[in-house]
PDB file of C-alpha atoms in Angstrom:
ATOM      1  CA  MET R   1      25.073  -3.684 156.646  1.00  0.00           C
ATOM      2  CA  THR R   2      24.807   0.076 156.387  1.00  0.00           C
ATOM      3  CA  GLY R   3      21.385   0.200 154.741  1.00  0.00           C
ATOM      4  CA  PHE R   4      22.713   2.622 152.140  1.00  0.00           C
ATOM      5  CA  ARG R   5      24.541   1.844 148.919  1.00  0.00           C
ATOM      6  CA  VAL R   6      27.296   4.434 148.621  1.00  0.00           C
ATOM      7  CA  LEU R   7      29.833   4.515 145.793  1.00  0.00           C
ATOM      8  CA  GLY R   8      33.133   6.422 146.100  1.00  0.00           C
ATOM      9  CA  LEU R   9      34.805   7.780 142.940  1.00  0.00           C
ATOM     10  CA  ASP R  10      38.294   9.282 142.687  1.00  0.00           C
ATOM     11  CA  LEU R  11      38.099  10.304 139.037  1.00  0.00           C
ATOM     12  CA  SER R  12      40.989  10.776 136.639  1.00  0.00           C
ATOM     13  CA  MET R  13      41.538  10.325 132.920  1.00  0.00           C
ATOM     14  CA  THR R  14      44.372   7.828 133.504  1.00  0.00           C
ATOM     15  CA  ALA R  15      43.501   5.951 136.733  1.00  0.00           C
ATOM     16  CA  SER R  16      40.130   6.328 138.456  1.00  0.00           C
ATOM     17  CA  GLY R  17      39.602   4.715 141.829  1.00  0.00           C
ATOM     18  CA  ILE R  18      36.226   3.159 142.621  1.00  0.00           C
ATOM     19  CA  CYS R  19      34.945   1.915 145.959  1.00  0.00           C
ATOM     20  CA  LEU R  20      31.810  -0.153 145.454  1.00  0.00           C
ATOM     21  CA  PRO R  21      28.927  -0.175 147.942  1.00  0.00           C
ATOM     22  CA  ASP R  22      30.224  -3.438 149.447  1.00  0.00           C
ATOM     23  CA  GLY R  23      33.629  -1.792 150.110  1.00  0.00           C
ATOM     24  CA  THR R  24      35.457  -3.546 147.260  1.00  0.00           C
ATOM     25  CA  THR R  25      37.887  -1.259 145.446  1.00  0.00           C
ATOM     26  CA  LYS R  26      39.319  -1.246 141.953  1.00  0.00           C
ATOM     27  CA  THR R  27      41.152   1.068 139.577  1.00  0.00           C
ATOM     28  CA  ILE R  28      39.969   1.914 136.075  1.00  0.00           C
ATOM     29  CA  LYS R  29      43.105   2.412 133.995  1.00  0.00           C
ATOM     30  CA  THR R  30      43.198   3.930 130.539  1.00  0.00           C
ATOM     31  CA  VAL R  31      45.926   4.580 127.984  1.00  0.00           C
ATOM     32  CA  GLN R  32      46.583   7.929 126.334  1.00  0.00           C
ATOM     33  CA  LYS R  33      46.628   6.545 122.795  1.00  0.00           C
ATOM     34  CA  ASP R  34      42.869   5.845 123.136  1.00  0.00           C
ATOM     35  CA  GLY R  35      42.182   9.582 123.333  1.00  0.00           C
ATOM     36  CA  ASP R  36      38.657  10.602 124.267  1.00  0.00           C
ATOM     37  CA  ARG R  37      37.477   6.976 124.011  1.00  0.00           C
ATOM     38  CA  ARG R  38      38.903   6.712 127.517  1.00  0.00           C
ATOM     39  CA  LEU R  39      35.889   8.713 128.690  1.00  0.00           C
ATOM     40  CA  GLN R  40      33.532   6.053 127.378  1.00  0.00           C
ATOM     41  CA  HIS R  41      35.505   3.320 129.134  1.00  0.00           C
ATOM     42  CA  ILE R  42      35.388   5.200 132.460  1.00  0.00           C
ATOM     43  CA  VAL R  43      31.666   5.961 132.114  1.00  0.00           C
ATOM     44  CA  ASP R  44      30.916   2.333 131.207  1.00  0.00           C
ATOM     45  CA  GLN R  45      32.807   1.110 134.273  1.00  0.00           C
ATOM     46  CA  VAL R  46      30.986   3.589 136.509  1.00  0.00           C
ATOM     47  CA  GLY R  47      27.714   2.389 134.947  1.00  0.00           C
ATOM     48  CA  LEU R  48      28.582  -1.189 135.882  1.00  0.00           C
ATOM     49  CA  ALA R  49      29.410  -0.051 139.419  1.00  0.00           C
ATOM     50  CA  LEU R  50      25.991   1.617 139.572  1.00  0.00           C
ATOM     51  CA  GLY R  51      24.346  -1.649 138.594  1.00  0.00           C
ATOM     52  CA  ASP R  52      23.866  -1.182 134.853  1.00  0.00           C
ATOM     53  CA  GLU R  53      23.441  -4.826 133.882  1.00  0.00           C
ATOM     54  CA  ALA R  54      23.235  -6.265 130.379  1.00  0.00           C
ATOM     55  CA  ASP R  55      19.521  -6.993 130.930  1.00  0.00           C
ATOM     56  CA  GLY R  56      18.827  -3.286 131.503  1.00  0.00           C
ATOM     57  CA  THR R  57      18.486  -3.649 135.276  1.00  0.00           C
ATOM     58  CA  ARG R  58      19.734  -0.638 137.197  1.00  0.00           C
ATOM     59  CA  ASP R  59      19.899  -1.436 140.896  1.00  0.00           C
ATOM     60  CA  GLY R  60      21.843   1.754 141.371  1.00  0.00           C
ATOM     61  CA  CYS R  61      23.292   3.423 144.405  1.00  0.00           C
ATOM     62  CA  ASP R  62      21.712   5.697 146.954  1.00  0.00           C
ATOM     63  CA  LEU R  63      24.599   8.159 146.796  1.00  0.00           C
ATOM     64  CA  VAL R  64      27.843   8.682 144.887  1.00  0.00           C
ATOM     65  CA  VAL R  65      30.644  10.712 146.469  1.00  0.00           C
ATOM     66  CA  MET R  66      33.342  12.124 144.168  1.00  0.00           C
ATOM     67  CA  GLU R  67      36.497  14.110 144.823  1.00  0.00           C
ATOM     68  CA  GLU R  68      36.691  17.552 143.252  1.00  0.00           C
ATOM     69  CA  ALA R  69      39.593  18.419 140.962  1.00  0.00           C
ATOM     70  CA  PRO R  70      42.678  19.222 143.044  1.00  0.00           C
ATOM     71  CA  PRO R  71      43.293  22.942 143.497  1.00  0.00           C
ATOM     72  CA  GLY R  72      46.194  24.278 141.481  1.00  0.00           C
ATOM     73  CA  LEU R  73      45.840  21.747 138.675  1.00  0.00           C
ATOM     74  CA  LYS R  74      46.617  23.430 135.347  1.00  0.00           C
ATOM     75  CA  GLY R  75      46.911  22.818 131.622  1.00  0.00           C
ATOM     76  CA  PRO R  76      45.717  19.633 129.943  1.00  0.00           C
ATOM     77  CA  ALA R  77      45.293  17.837 133.284  1.00  0.00           C
ATOM     78  CA  ILE R  78      42.580  20.231 134.471  1.00  0.00           C
ATOM     79  CA  LYS R  79      40.749  19.948 131.145  1.00  0.00           C
ATOM     80  CA  ALA R  80      40.889  16.146 131.313  1.00  0.00           C
ATOM     81  CA  ILE R  81      39.583  15.917 134.877  1.00  0.00           C
ATOM     82  CA  HIS R  82      36.681  18.222 134.046  1.00  0.00           C
ATOM     83  CA  MET R  83      35.855  16.122 130.975  1.00  0.00           C
ATOM     84  CA  VAL R  84      35.795  12.967 133.122  1.00  0.00           C
ATOM     85  CA  HIS R  85      33.619  14.630 135.758  1.00  0.00           C
ATOM     86  CA  GLY R  86      31.196  15.906 133.122  1.00  0.00           C
ATOM     87  CA  ALA R  87      30.845  12.514 131.456  1.00  0.00           C
ATOM     88  CA  VAL R  88      30.369  10.686 134.761  1.00  0.00           C
ATOM     89  CA  ARG R  89      27.881  13.260 136.049  1.00  0.00           C
ATOM     90  CA  LEU R  90      25.787  12.785 132.909  1.00  0.00           C
ATOM     91  CA  ARG R  91      25.662   9.033 133.609  1.00  0.00           C
ATOM     92  CA  LEU R  92      24.645   9.723 137.212  1.00  0.00           C
ATOM     93  CA  ILE R  93      21.906  12.063 136.010  1.00  0.00           C
ATOM     94  CA  ASP R  94      20.708   9.365 133.556  1.00  0.00           C
ATOM     95  CA  PHE R  95      20.465   6.925 136.470  1.00  0.00           C
ATOM     96  CA  GLY R  96      18.832   9.476 138.765  1.00  0.00           C
ATOM     97  CA  THR R  97      21.659   8.950 141.237  1.00  0.00           C
ATOM     98  CA  PRO R  98      22.365  11.783 143.682  1.00  0.00           C
ATOM     99  CA  TYR R  99      26.003  12.757 144.068  1.00  0.00           C
ATOM    100  CA  ALA R 100      28.207  14.878 146.283  1.00  0.00           C
ATOM    101  CA  VAL R 101      31.522  16.429 145.308  1.00  0.00           C
ATOM    102  CA  ILE R 102      34.095  16.870 148.074  1.00  0.00           C
ATOM    103  CA  ASN R 103      37.096  19.173 147.950  1.00  0.00           C
ATOM    104  CA  PRO R 104      40.389  17.252 148.379  1.00  0.00           C
ATOM    105  CA  THR R 105      41.365  19.291 151.460  1.00  0.00           C
ATOM    106  CA  VAL R 106      38.025  18.474 153.100  1.00  0.00           C
ATOM    107  CA  LEU R 107      38.548  14.776 152.386  1.00  0.00           C
ATOM    108  CA  LYS R 108      42.099  14.892 153.767  1.00  0.00           C
ATOM    109  CA  ALA R 109      40.947  16.652 156.925  1.00  0.00           C
ATOM    110  CA  TYR R 110      38.101  14.160 157.342  1.00  0.00           C
ATOM    111  CA  ALA R 111      40.476  11.208 156.977  1.00  0.00           C
ATOM    112  CA  THR R 112      43.530  12.478 158.852  1.00  0.00           C
ATOM    113  CA  GLY R 113      42.697  15.721 160.646  1.00  0.00           C
ATOM    114  CA  SER R 114      45.075  17.647 158.369  1.00  0.00           C
ATOM    115  CA  THR R 115      44.165  19.526 155.190  1.00  0.00           C
ATOM    116  CA  SER R 116      47.694  18.983 153.873  1.00  0.00           C
ATOM    117  CA  ALA R 117      47.875  15.193 154.337  1.00  0.00           C
ATOM    118  CA  ASP R 118      49.745  13.339 151.601  1.00  0.00           C
ATOM    119  CA  LYS R 119      48.890   9.968 150.033  1.00  0.00           C
ATOM    120  CA  THR R 120      50.903   8.087 152.661  1.00  0.00           C
ATOM    121  CA  ALA R 121      49.008   9.776 155.501  1.00  0.00           C
ATOM    122  CA  MET R 122      45.693   8.886 153.839  1.00  0.00           C
ATOM    123  CA  ALA R 123      46.774   5.250 153.510  1.00  0.00           C
ATOM    124  CA  MET R 124      48.004   5.123 157.111  1.00  0.00           C
ATOM    125  CA  ALA R 125      44.719   6.598 158.366  1.00  0.00           C
ATOM    126  CA  ALA R 126      42.778   3.953 156.422  1.00  0.00           C
ATOM    127  CA  TYR R 127      44.971   1.208 157.857  1.00  0.00           C
ATOM    128  CA  LYS R 128      44.610   2.585 161.383  1.00  0.00           C
ATOM    129  CA  ARG R 129      40.799   2.763 161.160  1.00  0.00           C
ATOM    130  CA  THR R 130      40.060  -0.377 159.160  1.00  0.00           C
ATOM    131  CA  GLY R 131      43.200  -2.507 158.890  1.00  0.00           C
ATOM    132  CA  ARG R 132      42.899  -2.257 155.111  1.00  0.00           C
ATOM    133  CA  GLU R 133      45.661  -1.683 152.608  1.00  0.00           C
ATOM    134  CA  PHE R 134      44.968  -0.622 149.035  1.00  0.00           C
ATOM    135  CA  ALA R 135      46.651  -1.381 145.719  1.00  0.00           C
ATOM    136  CA  ASP R 136      47.040   2.339 144.988  1.00  0.00           C
ATOM    137  CA  SER R 137      46.167   5.805 146.261  1.00  0.00           C
ATOM    138  CA  ASP R 138      43.210   6.058 143.850  1.00  0.00           C
ATOM    139  CA  GLN R 139      41.508   3.121 145.551  1.00  0.00           C
ATOM    140  CA  CYS R 140      42.349   4.512 148.982  1.00  0.00           C
ATOM    141  CA  ASP R 141      40.831   7.901 148.155  1.00  0.00           C
ATOM    142  CA  ALA R 142      37.736   6.222 146.694  1.00  0.00           C
ATOM    143  CA  ALA R 143      37.317   4.255 149.938  1.00  0.00           C
ATOM    144  CA  TRP R 144      37.610   7.448 151.989  1.00  0.00           C
ATOM    145  CA  LEU R 145      34.963   9.054 149.746  1.00  0.00           C
ATOM    146  CA  ARG R 146      32.603   6.120 150.352  1.00  0.00           C
ATOM    147  CA  TRP R 147      33.270   6.242 154.096  1.00  0.00           C
ATOM    148  CA  ALA R 148      32.570   9.993 154.091  1.00  0.00           C
ATOM    149  CA  GLY R 149      29.226   9.385 152.386  1.00  0.00           C
ATOM    150  CA  LEU R 150      28.262   6.659 154.846  1.00  0.00           C
ATOM    151  CA  ASP R 151      29.308   8.878 157.740  1.00  0.00           C
ATOM    152  CA  TRP R 152      27.249  11.784 156.376  1.00  0.00           C
ATOM    153  CA  LEU R 153      24.238   9.456 156.161  1.00  0.00           C
ATOM    154  CA  GLY R 154      24.674   8.543 159.819  1.00  0.00           C
ATOM    155  CA  ARG R 155      26.020   5.063 159.070  1.00  0.00           C
ATOM    156  CA  PRO R 156      29.773   5.368 159.717  1.00  0.00           C
ATOM    157  CA  GLU R 157      31.832   2.206 159.402  1.00  0.00           C
ATOM    158  CA  PHE R 158      34.158   3.373 162.201  1.00  0.00           C
ATOM    159  CA  SER R 159      34.499   6.227 164.643  1.00  0.00           C
ATOM    160  CA  LEU R 160      36.459   9.400 164.032  1.00  0.00           C
ATOM    161  CA  PRO R 161      37.068  12.428 166.234  1.00  0.00           C
ATOM    162  CA  ALA R 162      34.197  14.923 166.065  1.00  0.00           C
ATOM    163  CA  ALA R 163      36.465  17.607 164.561  1.00  0.00           C
ATOM    164  CA  GLN R 164      37.247  15.319 161.618  1.00  0.00           C
ATOM    165  CA  ARG R 165      33.608  14.317 161.118  1.00  0.00           C
ATOM    166  CA  ASP R 166      32.570  17.977 161.246  1.00  0.00           C
ATOM    167  CA  ARG R 167      34.676  18.614 158.111  1.00  0.00           C
ATOM    168  CA  LEU R 168      31.924  16.923 156.109  1.00  0.00           C
ATOM    169  CA  THR R 169      29.675  19.948 156.695  1.00  0.00           C
ATOM    170  CA  ARG R 170      31.894  21.803 154.195  1.00  0.00           C
ATOM    171  CA  ALA R 171      30.575  19.711 151.316  1.00  0.00           C
ATOM    172  CA  THR R 172      27.193  20.092 149.627  1.00  0.00           C
ATOM    173  CA  TRP R 173      25.175  16.934 150.136  1.00  0.00           C
ATOM    174  CA  PRO R 174      22.123  15.873 148.120  1.00  0.00           C
ATOM    175  CA  VAL R 175      19.203  13.892 149.479  1.00  0.00           C
ATOM    176  CA  PRO R 176      20.077  10.223 148.848  1.00  0.00           C
ATOM    177  CA  LYS R 177      17.679   7.817 147.148  1.00  0.00           C
ATOM    178  CA  GLY R 178      17.079   5.915 150.394  1.00  0.00           C
ATOM    179  CA  ASN R 179      16.526   9.146 152.383  1.00  0.00           C
ATOM    180  CA  PRO R 180      17.618   8.518 156.009  1.00  0.00           C
ATOM    181  CA  SER R 181      15.129  10.977 157.536  1.00  0.00           C
TER     182      SER R 181
END
């Protein structure tokens, strides 16, 4: 057990990857015809992942790690990703849950050693380090985000070369709920 409950989120309007604190992954899929109601569905699912139970209990997470919008994204896609991030961040603020946002190139370099790694390289790096395969790249990225958070907190689930781990210093990290110091 790591001692910290870290949630990884690879957010998107159509398919958001989640890696729960126990390492379980899932994808939140939405359909375009639902319009902005998709935001509510994503936020509700993130709330459940944070421990928002029907009885009002909020066990929460110590830290949530999200991937920033990919550089170069334009048009409606960039607007949608920012809407999702805004809605999810409001839920995190409501829960008092600290979060970090990691640039995609930082995450790629952390996972593979290369800032230009593609989805296959990310999946291969996950398999190499953990023996795990994922249903889709959204779940894989969410797992890497969780692993990055655990690593930053000094509780890595596996070892990585120092140069890859050092990439995490390029993100801004909040103080987690269960402060490790």
